[in-house]
mmCIF file of C-alpha atoms in Angstrom:
data_model
loop_
_atom_site.group_PDB
_atom_site.id
_atom_site.type_symbol
_atom_site.label_atom_id
_atom_site.label_comp_id
_atom_site.label_asym_id
_atom_site.label_seq_id
_atom_site.Cartn_x
_atom_site.Cartn_y
_atom_site.Cartn_z
ATOM 1 C CA UNK B 752 -11.779 -14.107 -18.713
ATOM 2 C CA UNK B 753 -9.080 -11.962 -20.154
ATOM 3 C CA UNK B 754 -6.419 -14.204 -22.624
ATOM 4 C CA UNK B 755 -2.899 -14.171 -21.124
ATOM 5 C CA UNK B 756 -0.020 -13.588 -23.590
ATOM 6 C CA UNK B 757 3.147 -14.260 -22.128
ATOM 7 C CA UNK B 758 6.197 -11.864 -22.721
ATOM 8 C CA UNK B 759 9.609 -11.578 -21.342
ATOM 9 C CA UNK B 760 12.285 -10.078 -22.307
ATOM 10 C CA UNK B 761 15.936 -9.701 -21.758
ATOM 11 C CA UNK B 762 18.010 -6.367 -20.404
ATOM 12 C CA UNK B 763 21.549 -6.156 -18.288
ATOM 13 C CA UNK B 764 21.031 -9.719 -17.727
ATOM 14 C CA UNK B 765 18.435 -9.750 -16.074
ATOM 15 C CA UNK B 766 14.691 -11.037 -17.148
ATOM 16 C CA UNK B 767 11.807 -8.229 -17.105
ATOM 17 C CA UNK B 768 8.146 -8.736 -17.635
ATOM 18 C CA UNK B 769 6.615 -6.626 -20.498
ATOM 19 C CA UNK B 770 2.616 -6.559 -20.015
ATOM 20 C CA UNK B 771 1.139 -5.928 -22.634
ATOM 21 C CA UNK B 772 -2.421 -4.619 -21.928
ATOM 22 C CA UNK B 773 -4.447 -7.509 -21.821
ATOM 23 C CA UNK B 774 -2.787 -8.344 -18.070
ATOM 24 C CA UNK B 775 -5.297 -6.533 -15.615
ATOM 25 C CA UNK B 776 -4.418 -7.433 -11.857
ATOM 26 C CA UNK B 777 -7.459 -6.947 -9.394
ATOM 27 C CA UNK B 778 -6.200 -6.346 -5.444
ATOM 28 C CA UNK B 779 -9.465 -7.902 -2.806
ATOM 29 C CA UNK B 780 -7.994 -5.602 0.673
ATOM 30 C CA UNK B 781 -9.605 -6.489 3.222
ATOM 31 C CA UNK B 782 -8.787 -2.205 4.877
ATOM 32 C CA UNK B 783 -8.153 0.803 3.176
ATOM 33 C CA UNK B 784 -5.447 2.686 0.803
ATOM 34 C CA UNK B 785 -4.150 4.594 4.516
ATOM 35 C CA UNK B 786 -3.358 1.521 6.597
ATOM 36 C CA UNK B 787 0.079 0.933 6.781
ATOM 37 C CA UNK B 788 -0.808 -2.714 4.918
ATOM 38 C CA UNK B 789 -3.219 -0.199 2.577
ATOM 39 C CA UNK B 790 -0.098 2.201 0.895
ATOM 40 C CA UNK B 791 2.257 -1.169 0.467
ATOM 41 C CA UNK B 792 -1.185 -2.334 -2.411
ATOM 42 C CA UNK B 793 -1.293 0.945 -3.275
ATOM 43 C CA UNK B 794 2.312 1.487 -3.742
ATOM 44 C CA UNK B 795 2.377 -1.859 -5.636
ATOM 45 C CA UNK B 796 0.290 -1.198 -7.740
ATOM 46 C CA UNK B 797 1.193 2.337 -8.662
ATOM 47 C CA UNK B 798 4.114 -0.124 -9.980
ATOM 48 C CA UNK B 799 2.476 -2.334 -11.903
ATOM 49 C CA UNK B 800 0.721 0.604 -13.695
ATOM 50 C CA UNK B 801 3.808 1.688 -14.806
ATOM 51 C CA UNK B 802 5.048 -1.494 -15.946
ATOM 52 C CA UNK B 803 1.941 -2.423 -18.450
ATOM 53 C CA UNK B 804 -0.645 -3.640 -15.739
ATOM 54 C CA UNK B 805 -4.406 -2.687 -15.608
ATOM 55 C CA UNK B 806 -4.668 -2.965 -11.989
ATOM 56 C CA UNK B 807 -7.910 -1.822 -9.667
ATOM 57 C CA UNK B 808 -8.166 -2.177 -5.445
ATOM 58 C CA UNK B 809 -11.291 -3.307 -4.278
ATOM 59 C CA UNK B 810 -10.870 -2.752 -0.990
ATOM 60 C CA UNK B 811 -12.644 -2.110 3.192
ATOM 61 C CA UNK B 812 -12.822 1.557 3.694
ATOM 62 C CA UNK B 813 -12.149 2.524 7.913
ATOM 63 C CA UNK B 814 -15.222 4.251 8.185
ATOM 64 C CA UNK B 815 -17.853 3.313 5.532
ATOM 65 C CA UNK B 816 -20.501 5.154 5.553
ATOM 66 C CA UNK B 817 -19.240 8.608 5.513
ATOM 67 C CA UNK B 818 -17.180 7.560 2.707
ATOM 68 C CA UNK B 819 -18.308 10.265 0.028
ATOM 69 C CA UNK B 820 -16.337 8.906 -2.375
ATOM 70 C CA UNK B 821 -16.592 5.477 -2.981
ATOM 71 C CA UNK B 822 -14.780 5.066 -6.605
ATOM 72 C CA UNK B 823 -11.496 6.903 -8.101
ATOM 73 C CA UNK B 824 -7.554 6.578 -9.515
ATOM 74 C CA UNK B 825 -4.931 7.851 -7.815
ATOM 75 C CA UNK B 826 -1.925 7.624 -10.449
ATOM 76 C CA UNK B 827 -4.109 4.192 -12.514
ATOM 77 C CA UNK B 828 -4.514 2.476 -10.311
ATOM 78 C CA UNK B 829 -8.805 2.023 -9.838
ATOM 79 C CA UNK B 830 -9.809 1.624 -6.444
ATOM 80 C CA UNK B 831 -13.207 0.916 -5.697
ATOM 81 C CA UNK B 832 -15.097 0.533 -2.059
ATOM 82 C CA UNK B 833 -16.442 -1.991 -1.110
ATOM 83 C CA UNK B 834 -17.404 -2.670 2.393
ATOM 84 C CA UNK B 835 -16.170 -1.296 5.412
ATOM 85 C CA UNK B 836 -13.703 -2.779 7.844
ATOM 86 C CA UNK B 837 -13.576 -4.361 10.736
ATOM 87 C CA UNK B 838 -13.436 -2.041 13.100
ATOM 88 C CA UNK B 839 -14.041 1.451 11.780
ATOM 89 C CA UNK B 840 -10.813 3.623 12.265
ATOM 90 C CA UNK B 841 -11.427 7.804 12.228
ATOM 91 C CA UNK B 842 -9.510 9.696 14.470
ATOM 92 C CA UNK B 843 -6.386 8.920 16.663
ATOM 93 C CA UNK B 844 -8.644 5.687 18.240
ATOM 94 C CA UNK B 845 -10.824 3.149 16.843
ATOM 95 C CA UNK B 846 -13.779 1.824 17.672
ATOM 96 C CA UNK B 847 -14.839 -1.648 17.689
ATOM 97 C CA UNK B 848 -18.234 -3.348 16.764
ATOM 98 C CA UNK B 849 -20.609 -5.209 18.822
ATOM 99 C CA UNK B 850 -20.822 -9.061 17.846
ATOM 100 C CA UNK B 851 -23.980 -8.287 16.734
ATOM 101 C CA UNK B 852 -22.751 -5.139 14.428
ATOM 102 C CA UNK B 853 -19.880 -6.887 13.592
ATOM 103 C CA UNK B 854 -21.750 -10.015 12.314
ATOM 104 C CA UNK B 855 -22.953 -7.462 9.476
ATOM 105 C CA UNK B 856 -20.213 -5.937 8.523
ATOM 106 C CA UNK B 857 -18.605 -9.263 8.027
ATOM 107 C CA UNK B 858 -21.800 -10.764 5.491
ATOM 108 C CA UNK B 859 -21.925 -6.937 4.186
ATOM 109 C CA UNK B 860 -18.324 -6.423 2.858
ATOM 110 C CA UNK B 861 -17.989 -10.003 2.287
ATOM 111 C CA UNK B 862 -21.234 -9.528 -0.251
ATOM 112 C CA UNK B 863 -19.836 -5.940 -1.693
ATOM 113 C CA UNK B 864 -16.279 -7.634 -2.370
ATOM 114 C CA UNK B 865 -18.231 -9.776 -4.266
ATOM 115 C CA UNK B 866 -19.824 -7.804 -5.900
ATOM 116 C CA UNK B 867 -17.513 -6.562 -7.029
ATOM 117 C CA UNK B 868 -14.848 -9.383 -7.794
ATOM 118 C CA UNK B 869 -18.473 -10.392 -10.554
ATOM 119 C CA UNK B 870 -17.657 -7.048 -11.779
ATOM 120 C CA UNK B 871 -13.540 -6.777 -12.405
ATOM 121 C CA UNK B 872 -12.700 -9.742 -14.888
ATOM 122 C CA UNK B 873 -9.597 -10.258 -14.602
ATOM 123 C CA UNK B 874 -6.066 -11.768 -15.526
ATOM 124 C CA UNK B 875 -4.771 -12.545 -12.262
ATOM 125 C CA UNK B 876 -7.108 -12.226 -8.638
ATOM 126 C CA UNK B 877 -4.363 -11.136 -5.357
ATOM 127 C CA UNK B 878 -5.248 -11.434 -2.150
ATOM 128 C CA UNK B 879 -3.697 -8.703 0.046
ATOM 129 C CA UNK B 880 -3.598 -10.760 3.833
ATOM 130 C CA UNK B 881 -6.014 -13.758 4.171
ATOM 131 C CA UNK B 882 -8.464 -12.816 5.867
ATOM 132 C CA UNK B 883 -11.971 -14.173 6.130
ATOM 133 C CA UNK B 884 -14.088 -10.874 4.257
ATOM 134 C CA UNK B 885 -11.388 -11.236 1.074
ATOM 135 C CA UNK B 886 -11.259 -15.178 1.564
ATOM 136 C CA UNK B 887 -14.932 -15.658 1.594
ATOM 137 C CA UNK B 888 -15.170 -13.151 -1.836
ATOM 138 C CA UNK B 889 -12.580 -15.020 -3.541
ATOM 139 C CA UNK B 890 -14.214 -18.737 -2.880
ATOM 140 C CA UNK B 891 -17.293 -17.753 -3.963
ATOM 141 C CA UNK B 892 -16.155 -15.367 -7.189
ATOM 142 C CA UNK B 893 -13.120 -15.797 -8.408
ATOM 143 C CA UNK B 894 -12.742 -19.627 -7.944
ATOM 144 C CA UNK B 895 -16.696 -20.930 -7.514
ATOM 145 C CA UNK B 896 -17.939 -18.470 -10.377
ATOM 146 C CA UNK B 897 -15.010 -17.866 -12.258
ATOM 147 C CA UNK B 898 -13.557 -20.398 -12.223
ATOM 148 C CA UNK B 899 -10.214 -18.840 -11.891
ATOM 149 C CA UNK B 900 -7.677 -19.493 -9.492
ATOM 150 C CA UNK B 901 -5.985 -16.600 -7.219
ATOM 151 C CA UNK B 902 -2.414 -15.973 -5.353
ATOM 152 C CA UNK B 903 -2.352 -14.498 -1.648
ATOM 153 C CA UNK B 904 -0.385 -12.069 0.208
ATOM 154 C CA UNK B 905 1.157 -12.180 3.412
ATOM 155 C CA UNK B 906 2.757 -9.157 5.598
ATOM 156 C CA UNK B 907 1.804 -10.567 9.515
ATOM 157 C CA UNK B 908 0.912 -13.311 11.323
ATOM 158 C CA UNK B 909 -2.699 -12.173 11.075
ATOM 159 C CA UNK B 910 -3.234 -14.835 14.304
ATOM 160 C CA UNK B 911 -0.453 -13.158 17.223
ATOM 161 C CA UNK B 912 -0.809 -9.879 15.176
ATOM 162 C CA UNK B 913 -4.708 -8.802 15.712
ATOM 163 C CA UNK B 914 -6.042 -8.451 19.266
ATOM 164 C CA UNK B 915 -9.550 -10.923 19.602
ATOM 165 C CA UNK B 916 -11.753 -9.891 21.557
ATOM 166 C CA UNK B 917 -12.912 -14.576 21.946
ATOM 167 C CA UNK B 918 -11.329 -17.310 20.872
ATOM 168 C CA UNK B 919 -13.657 -18.157 18.175
ATOM 169 C CA UNK B 920 -12.203 -14.992 15.993
ATOM 170 C CA UNK B 921 -8.258 -16.480 16.444
ATOM 171 C CA UNK B 922 -9.522 -19.386 15.548
ATOM 172 C CA UNK B 923 -11.519 -17.604 12.312
ATOM 173 C CA UNK B 924 -8.627 -16.016 11.895
ATOM 174 C CA UNK B 925 -6.383 -19.141 11.816
ATOM 175 C CA UNK B 926 -8.388 -21.247 9.652
ATOM 176 C CA UNK B 927 -8.352 -18.155 6.783
ATOM 177 C CA UNK B 928 -4.348 -17.748 7.372
ATOM 178 C CA UNK B 929 -3.796 -21.481 7.282
ATOM 179 C CA UNK B 930 -6.798 -22.622 4.461
ATOM 180 C CA UNK B 931 -5.339 -20.201 1.660
ATOM 181 C CA UNK B 932 -2.592 -20.234 0.877
ATOM 182 C CA UNK B 933 -2.761 -23.559 0.806
ATOM 183 C CA UNK B 934 -5.232 -23.300 -2.159
ATOM 184 C CA UNK B 935 -3.362 -20.252 -3.908
ATOM 185 C CA UNK B 936 -1.470 -20.640 -6.977
ATOM 186 C CA UNK B 937 1.271 -18.839 -5.272
ATOM 187 C CA UNK B 938 2.109 -15.924 -3.172
ATOM 188 C CA UNK B 939 3.863 -13.460 -1.750
ATOM 189 C CA UNK B 940 5.341 -12.076 1.537
ATOM 190 C CA UNK B 941 7.191 -9.538 2.861
ATOM 191 C CA UNK B 942 9.858 -11.726 5.033
ATOM 192 C CA UNK B 943 12.027 -14.480 5.023
ATOM 193 C CA UNK B 944 9.847 -15.198 8.098
ATOM 194 C CA UNK B 945 6.555 -15.910 6.362
ATOM 195 C CA UNK B 946 8.346 -17.522 3.200
ATOM 196 C CA UNK B 947 9.200 -20.837 5.650
ATOM 197 C CA UNK B 948 6.144 -20.153 7.216
ATOM 198 C CA UNK B 949 3.410 -19.789 4.030
ATOM 199 C CA UNK B 950 5.417 -21.432 0.742
ATOM 200 C CA UNK B 951 4.814 -24.185 -0.281
ATOM 201 C CA UNK B 952 6.360 -27.379 -2.648
ATOM 202 C CA UNK B 953 5.663 -26.139 -7.156
ATOM 203 C CA UNK B 954 4.134 -22.973 -6.489
ATOM 204 C CA UNK B 955 6.191 -19.323 -6.634
ATOM 205 C CA UNK B 956 6.782 -17.711 -3.632
ATOM 206 C CA UNK B 957 8.670 -14.344 -3.465
ATOM 207 C CA UNK B 958 9.730 -12.166 -0.511
ATOM 208 C CA UNK B 959 9.102 -8.592 -1.963
ATOM 209 C CA UNK B 960 9.531 -6.501 1.783
ATOM 210 C CA UNK B 961 7.608 -3.505 1.924
ATOM 211 C CA UNK B 962 9.313 -0.408 0.497
ATOM 212 C CA UNK B 963 9.612 3.611 0.570
ATOM 213 C CA UNK B 964 8.562 5.736 -2.641
ATOM 214 C CA UNK B 965 11.875 8.258 -4.354
ATOM 215 C CA UNK B 966 10.271 10.890 -2.970
ATOM 216 C CA UNK B 967 9.355 10.586 0.760
ATOM 217 C CA UNK B 968 11.677 13.181 1.647
ATOM 218 C CA UNK B 969 12.695 15.894 4.591
ATOM 219 C CA UNK B 970 10.541 19.048 4.085
ATOM 220 C CA UNK B 971 12.791 22.156 3.083
ATOM 221 C CA UNK B 972 14.606 23.662 6.464
ATOM 222 C CA UNK B 973 11.859 26.544 7.037
ATOM 223 C CA UNK B 974 9.158 23.988 7.120
ATOM 224 C CA UNK B 975 10.839 22.074 9.475
ATOM 225 C CA UNK B 976 11.594 24.846 11.809
ATOM 226 C CA UNK B 977 8.744 25.413 11.688
ATOM 227 C CA UNK B 978 7.067 21.898 12.987
ATOM 228 C CA UNK B 979 9.458 22.226 14.995
ATOM 229 C CA UNK B 980 8.434 25.405 17.508
ATOM 230 C CA UNK B 981 4.685 24.271 16.746
ATOM 231 C CA UNK B 982 5.437 20.682 18.602
ATOM 232 C CA UNK B 983 7.771 22.857 21.205
ATOM 233 C CA UNK B 984 10.736 21.535 20.944
ATOM 234 C CA UNK B 985 14.129 23.088 22.786
ATOM 235 C CA UNK B 986 17.971 22.176 21.783
ATOM 236 C CA UNK B 987 17.375 18.930 23.282
ATOM 237 C CA UNK B 988 17.623 15.168 21.207
ATOM 238 C CA UNK B 989 15.080 14.137 19.576
ATOM 239 C CA UNK B 990 13.817 10.661 19.786
ATOM 240 C CA UNK B 991 11.121 9.409 17.215
ATOM 241 C CA UNK B 992 8.832 6.693 17.422
ATOM 242 C CA UNK B 993 6.303 6.108 14.413
ATOM 243 C CA UNK B 994 3.629 3.813 14.244
ATOM 244 C CA UNK B 995 0.653 2.467 15.760
ATOM 245 C CA UNK B 996 -0.274 2.711 19.428
ATOM 246 C CA UNK B 997 -1.558 -1.634 20.165
ATOM 247 C CA UNK B 998 0.846 -2.970 22.546
ATOM 248 C CA UNK B 999 -0.112 -6.535 21.510
ATOM 249 C CA UNK B 1000 1.767 -5.810 18.676
ATOM 250 C CA UNK B 1001 3.848 -2.647 19.155
ATOM 251 C CA UNK B 1002 4.919 -2.345 22.182
ATOM 252 C CA UNK B 1003 5.683 1.312 23.152
ATOM 253 C CA UNK B 1004 6.281 -0.428 26.738
ATOM 254 C CA UNK B 1005 9.983 -1.177 26.068
ATOM 255 C CA UNK B 1006 10.678 2.421 25.014
ATOM 256 C CA UNK B 1007 9.205 4.688 27.133
ATOM 257 C CA UNK B 1008 11.536 1.881 29.678
ATOM 258 C CA UNK B 1009 14.378 2.981 28.108
ATOM 259 C CA UNK B 1010 13.426 6.701 28.179
ATOM 260 C CA UNK B 1011 12.790 7.068 31.791
ATOM 261 C CA UNK B 1012 16.655 5.549 31.618
ATOM 262 C CA UNK B 1013 18.047 8.229 29.024
ATOM 263 C CA UNK B 1014 16.127 11.041 30.666
ATOM 264 C CA UNK B 1015 19.060 10.724 33.960
ATOM 265 C CA UNK B 1016 21.262 11.110 30.871
ATOM 266 C CA UNK B 1017 19.451 13.702 28.905
ATOM 267 C CA UNK B 1018 17.250 15.674 30.657
ATOM 268 C CA UNK B 1019 16.592 17.455 27.780
ATOM 269 C CA UNK B 1020 15.319 15.085 25.659
ATOM 270 C CA UNK B 1021 12.257 14.777 23.551
ATOM 271 C CA UNK B 1022 10.447 11.518 22.578
ATOM 272 C CA UNK B 1023 8.034 12.487 19.809
ATOM 273 C CA UNK B 1024 5.303 9.341 19.945
ATOM 274 C CA UNK B 1025 3.999 9.868 15.796
ATOM 275 C CA UNK B 1026 0.292 7.932 15.676
ATOM 276 C CA UNK B 1027 -2.645 7.116 17.444
ATOM 277 C CA UNK B 1028 -4.077 3.764 17.881
ATOM 278 C CA UNK B 1029 -6.244 1.946 20.483
ATOM 279 C CA UNK B 1030 -4.181 1.669 24.153
ATOM 280 C CA UNK B 1031 -3.538 5.947 22.951
ATOM 281 C CA UNK B 1032 -5.571 6.126 26.180
ATOM 282 C CA UNK B 1033 -4.129 4.009 28.289
ATOM 283 C CA UNK B 1034 -0.089 4.780 27.011
ATOM 284 C CA UNK B 1035 -0.737 8.528 27.197
ATOM 285 C CA UNK B 1036 -2.223 7.763 31.467
ATOM 286 C CA UNK B 1037 0.817 5.833 31.945
ATOM 287 C CA UNK B 1038 3.235 8.732 30.611
ATOM 288 C CA UNK B 1039 1.378 11.503 32.899
ATOM 289 C CA UNK B 1040 2.335 9.461 35.912
ATOM 290 C CA UNK B 1041 5.512 9.373 35.327
ATOM 291 C CA UNK B 1042 8.265 12.994 36.208
ATOM 292 C CA UNK B 1043 9.469 13.433 32.390
ATOM 293 C CA UNK B 1044 5.315 14.190 31.742
ATOM 294 C CA UNK B 1045 6.383 17.543 29.739
ATOM 295 C CA UNK B 1046 9.119 15.600 27.658
ATOM 296 C CA UNK B 1047 6.984 13.549 25.141
ATOM 297 C CA UNK B 1048 4.986 14.341 22.886
ATOM 298 C CA UNK B 1049 2.032 12.113 21.444
ATOM 299 C CA UNK B 1050 0.711 13.762 18.132
ATOM 300 C CA UNK B 1051 -2.124 11.007 18.434
ATOM 301 C CA UNK B 1052 -3.730 10.064 13.941
ATOM 302 C CA UNK B 1053 -1.487 12.331 11.500
ATOM 303 C CA UNK B 1054 -2.199 12.103 7.965
ATOM 304 C CA UNK B 1055 0.823 10.203 6.277
ATOM 305 C CA UNK B 1056 1.851 12.945 4.348
ATOM 306 C CA UNK B 1057 2.600 14.433 7.486
ATOM 307 C CA UNK B 1058 4.563 11.561 9.775
ATOM 308 C CA UNK B 1059 7.756 12.504 7.437
ATOM 309 C CA UNK B 1060 8.372 15.922 8.317
ATOM 310 C CA UNK B 1061 7.367 14.734 11.547
ATOM 311 C CA UNK B 1062 9.910 12.402 11.816
ATOM 312 C CA UNK B 1063 12.363 14.238 10.724
ATOM 313 C CA UNK B 1064 12.758 15.688 13.575
ATOM 314 C CA UNK B 1065 14.530 13.482 15.025
ATOM 315 C CA UNK B 1066 18.309 12.143 15.783
ATOM 316 C CA UNK B 1067 17.193 9.000 15.773
ATOM 317 C CA UNK B 1068 14.450 6.468 15.424
ATOM 318 C CA UNK B 1069 13.396 3.184 18.156
ATOM 319 C CA UNK B 1070 11.542 0.018 16.671
ATOM 320 C CA UNK B 1071 10.834 -1.627 19.659
ATOM 321 C CA UNK B 1072 9.791 -5.080 19.468
ATOM 322 C CA UNK B 1073 9.174 -8.170 21.215
ATOM 323 C CA UNK B 1074 11.024 -12.005 19.912
ATOM 324 C CA UNK B 1075 7.907 -13.155 19.585
ATOM 325 C CA UNK B 1076 5.524 -14.600 15.513
ATOM 326 C CA UNK B 1077 4.332 -10.558 15.380
ATOM 327 C CA UNK B 1078 8.397 -9.212 15.250
ATOM 328 C CA UNK B 1079 9.150 -11.676 13.229
ATOM 329 C CA UNK B 1080 6.621 -11.930 9.759
ATOM 330 C CA UNK B 1081 7.126 -7.873 9.685
ATOM 331 C CA UNK B 1082 8.583 -5.833 7.816
ATOM 332 C CA UNK B 1083 8.367 -2.141 9.256
ATOM 333 C CA UNK B 1084 6.851 0.077 6.774
ATOM 334 C CA UNK B 1085 8.607 2.939 9.740
ATOM 335 C CA UNK B 1086 12.128 1.292 9.982
ATOM 336 C CA UNK B 1087 12.008 2.441 5.910
ATOM 337 C CA UNK B 1088 10.535 6.063 6.317
ATOM 338 C CA UNK B 1089 13.364 6.514 9.339
ATOM 339 C CA UNK B 1090 16.316 5.612 7.243
ATOM 340 C CA UNK B 1091 14.386 7.491 3.502
ATOM 341 C CA UNK B 1092 14.866 10.213 5.843
ATOM 342 C CA UNK B 1093 18.484 9.495 6.742
ATOM 343 C CA UNK B 1094 17.399 9.175 10.616
ATOM 344 C CA UNK B 1095 19.370 6.127 12.030
ATOM 345 C CA UNK B 1096 17.552 3.286 13.630
ATOM 346 C CA UNK B 1097 17.339 1.578 16.745
ATOM 347 C CA UNK B 1098 15.427 -1.840 17.017
ATOM 348 C CA UNK B 1099 15.276 -5.861 18.070
ATOM 349 C CA UNK B 1100 17.800 -8.355 16.301
ATOM 350 C CA UNK B 1101 14.801 -10.256 15.369
ATOM 351 C CA UNK B 1102 13.239 -11.027 11.864
ATOM 352 C CA UNK B 1103 15.091 -9.475 8.976
ATOM 353 C CA UNK B 1104 15.676 -6.165 10.588
ATOM 354 C CA UNK B 1105 19.186 -6.336 10.761
ATOM 355 C CA UNK B 1106 19.172 -6.716 6.878
ATOM 356 C CA UNK B 1107 17.662 -3.807 6.560
ATOM 357 C CA UNK B 1108 19.520 -2.020 8.535
ATOM 358 C CA UNK B 1109 22.493 -2.643 6.144
ATOM 359 C CA UNK B 1110 23.657 -4.316 9.166
ATOM 360 C CA UNK B 1111 24.825 -2.136 11.159
ATOM 361 C CA UNK B 1112 25.148 0.711 8.529
ATOM 362 C CA UNK B 1113 22.090 2.823 9.150
ATOM 363 C CA UNK B 1114 21.215 1.824 12.981
ATOM 364 C CA UNK B 1115 22.076 -0.994 15.701
ATOM 365 C CA UNK B 1116 20.409 -4.438 16.739
ATOM 366 C CA UNK B 1117 19.467 -5.130 19.638
ATOM 367 C CA UNK B 1118 18.623 -8.143 21.615
ATOM 368 C CA UNK B 1119 14.731 -8.242 21.788
ATOM 369 C CA UNK B 1120 13.185 -7.428 25.334
ATOM 370 C CA UNK B 1121 15.349 -5.746 26.621
ATOM 371 C CA UNK B 1122 14.467 -1.808 27.371
ATOM 372 C CA UNK B 1123 17.945 -1.435 28.916
ATOM 373 C CA UNK B 1124 19.841 -2.291 25.379
ATOM 374 C CA UNK B 1125 17.153 -0.075 23.570
ATOM 375 C CA UNK B 1126 18.597 2.151 25.766
ATOM 376 C CA UNK B 1127 22.171 2.145 25.661
ATOM 377 C CA UNK B 1128 21.931 1.788 22.148
ATOM 378 C CA UNK B 1129 20.825 5.289 21.958
ATOM 379 C CA UNK B 1130 23.101 6.297 25.127
ATOM 380 C CA UNK B 1131 25.641 4.775 22.923
ATOM 381 C CA UNK B 1132 24.482 7.220 19.777
ATOM 382 C CA UNK B 1133 23.556 10.161 21.207
ATOM 383 C CA UNK B 1134 26.403 11.002 22.726
ATOM 384 C CA UNK B 1135 28.653 10.093 18.926
ATOM 385 C CA UNK B 1136 27.420 12.179 16.343
ATOM 386 C CA UNK B 1137 29.523 11.711 14.384
ATOM 387 C CA UNK B 1138 28.795 8.073 14.511
ATOM 388 C CA UNK B 1139 24.796 9.158 13.579
ATOM 389 C CA UNK B 1140 25.752 11.183 10.629
ATOM 390 C CA UNK B 1141 27.228 8.648 8.769
ATOM 391 C CA UNK B 1142 24.390 6.397 9.607
ATOM 392 C CA UNK B 1143 22.292 8.726 8.477
ATOM 393 C CA UNK B 1144 24.303 9.113 5.422
ATOM 394 C CA UNK B 1145 23.710 5.550 5.282
ATOM 395 C CA UNK B 1146 20.347 5.302 6.454
ATOM 396 C CA UNK B 1147 19.435 7.154 2.953
ATOM 397 C CA UNK B 1148 21.381 5.273 0.516
ATOM 398 C CA UNK B 1149 20.451 1.484 2.605
ATOM 399 C CA UNK B 1150 16.965 3.002 1.821
ATOM 400 C CA UNK B 1151 17.634 2.732 -1.729
ATOM 401 C CA UNK B 1152 17.299 -0.607 -1.700
ATOM 402 C CA UNK B 1153 13.396 -0.849 -0.317
ATOM 403 C CA UNK B 1154 12.618 1.607 -3.671
ATOM 404 C CA UNK B 1155 9.060 0.387 -4.405
ATOM 405 C CA UNK B 1156 9.005 0.762 -8.114
ATOM 406 C CA UNK B 1157 11.698 -2.098 -7.857
ATOM 407 C CA UNK B 1158 9.616 -4.287 -5.294
ATOM 408 C CA UNK B 1159 7.263 -3.139 -7.814
ATOM 409 C CA UNK B 1160 8.693 -4.914 -10.707
ATOM 410 C CA UNK B 1161 10.122 -7.424 -7.942
ATOM 411 C CA UNK B 1162 6.710 -8.531 -7.469
ATOM 412 C CA UNK B 1163 5.636 -8.813 -11.268
ATOM 413 C CA UNK B 1164 7.584 -11.770 -12.098
ATOM 414 C CA UNK B 1165 4.506 -13.954 -10.031
ATOM 415 C CA UNK B 1166 2.668 -12.893 -12.828
ATOM 416 C CA UNK B 1167 4.853 -14.409 -15.187
ATOM 417 C CA UNK B 1168 5.964 -17.652 -13.166
ATOM 418 C CA UNK B 1169 2.209 -19.264 -13.594
#
């Protein structure tokens, strides 16, 4: 096992981590690096590399059989794809496996991750999400074989955030979400809610919200003009949603209900829905039955590099939520990315969202689960361009608090705590 060398330096009165070449971190991820949670760990890993750590990501690919490049390096971060995710995610609609296929995927991916750990000696192992595949790999390869412990990161309530086809699947996820934080030597989380749920006495728990890279900015004006023309956007206001289309944990129905009220006052408004997901066909069918169907643009899945261009076309963005554990546990990437582009956000007042919006300076929070309140807030901003512009300026300033470089430095302190 690599030798742990602790060094602390005091700079401007703050505790900082000084890394040595001996410090190696291996992440065990049940998703690909292009997924929303995968981008969290990739950006944290990039930040750790810049701090002097050596980092390897053992990840599961959304379409492993078609993955031709299974080992590569991104900004100094080693990425090893060692198996298939629990669903095949290609294009705009993910494909579920049959029960037999899923069992085979779980077994093969668990063995692949165990193999990856056995070939990846490290000072620290960090699980991204407490799930069965990476959890079993940690117990077998990290604890039993290497005789080491591990850290766990929780960025969701895995039991309520995932869609299960059987009660036994929910029970399995609940077990691992209960077990792994209790076995971990420390925990990272992305919200205060999860900190309260997962923290254990005598073990470090560090809150590291989701962030945004400093280069996540709107493209030049000619590119935005070309994108708007390609989408057929006219001179009316644009309301955007960027994220997964899965109604059980992303209630797009609230936004559609709110838009139904908005078009009565703004008949030239456009709703731009960026992203794909399992409920895309259902959402598309609903929109097709509405009189305002021509005013909704569904882009389907797009590469993340294109999201900034599309989202920058919006006058405001919306993160619709209910008052539930899914919303309390999340620190939405869609919010910090919208802020970085100078696009004010309207969302429900649940979890850490009010803080993310600077308590009203960079957006508006409304009662969660209330479509009429969403519509009223949208209407309020559309009728007040000066306030909207002030919020846009405040949004970019607020986004600087969620810079991945700063968040990675905070993350690194958990390795100094043991």
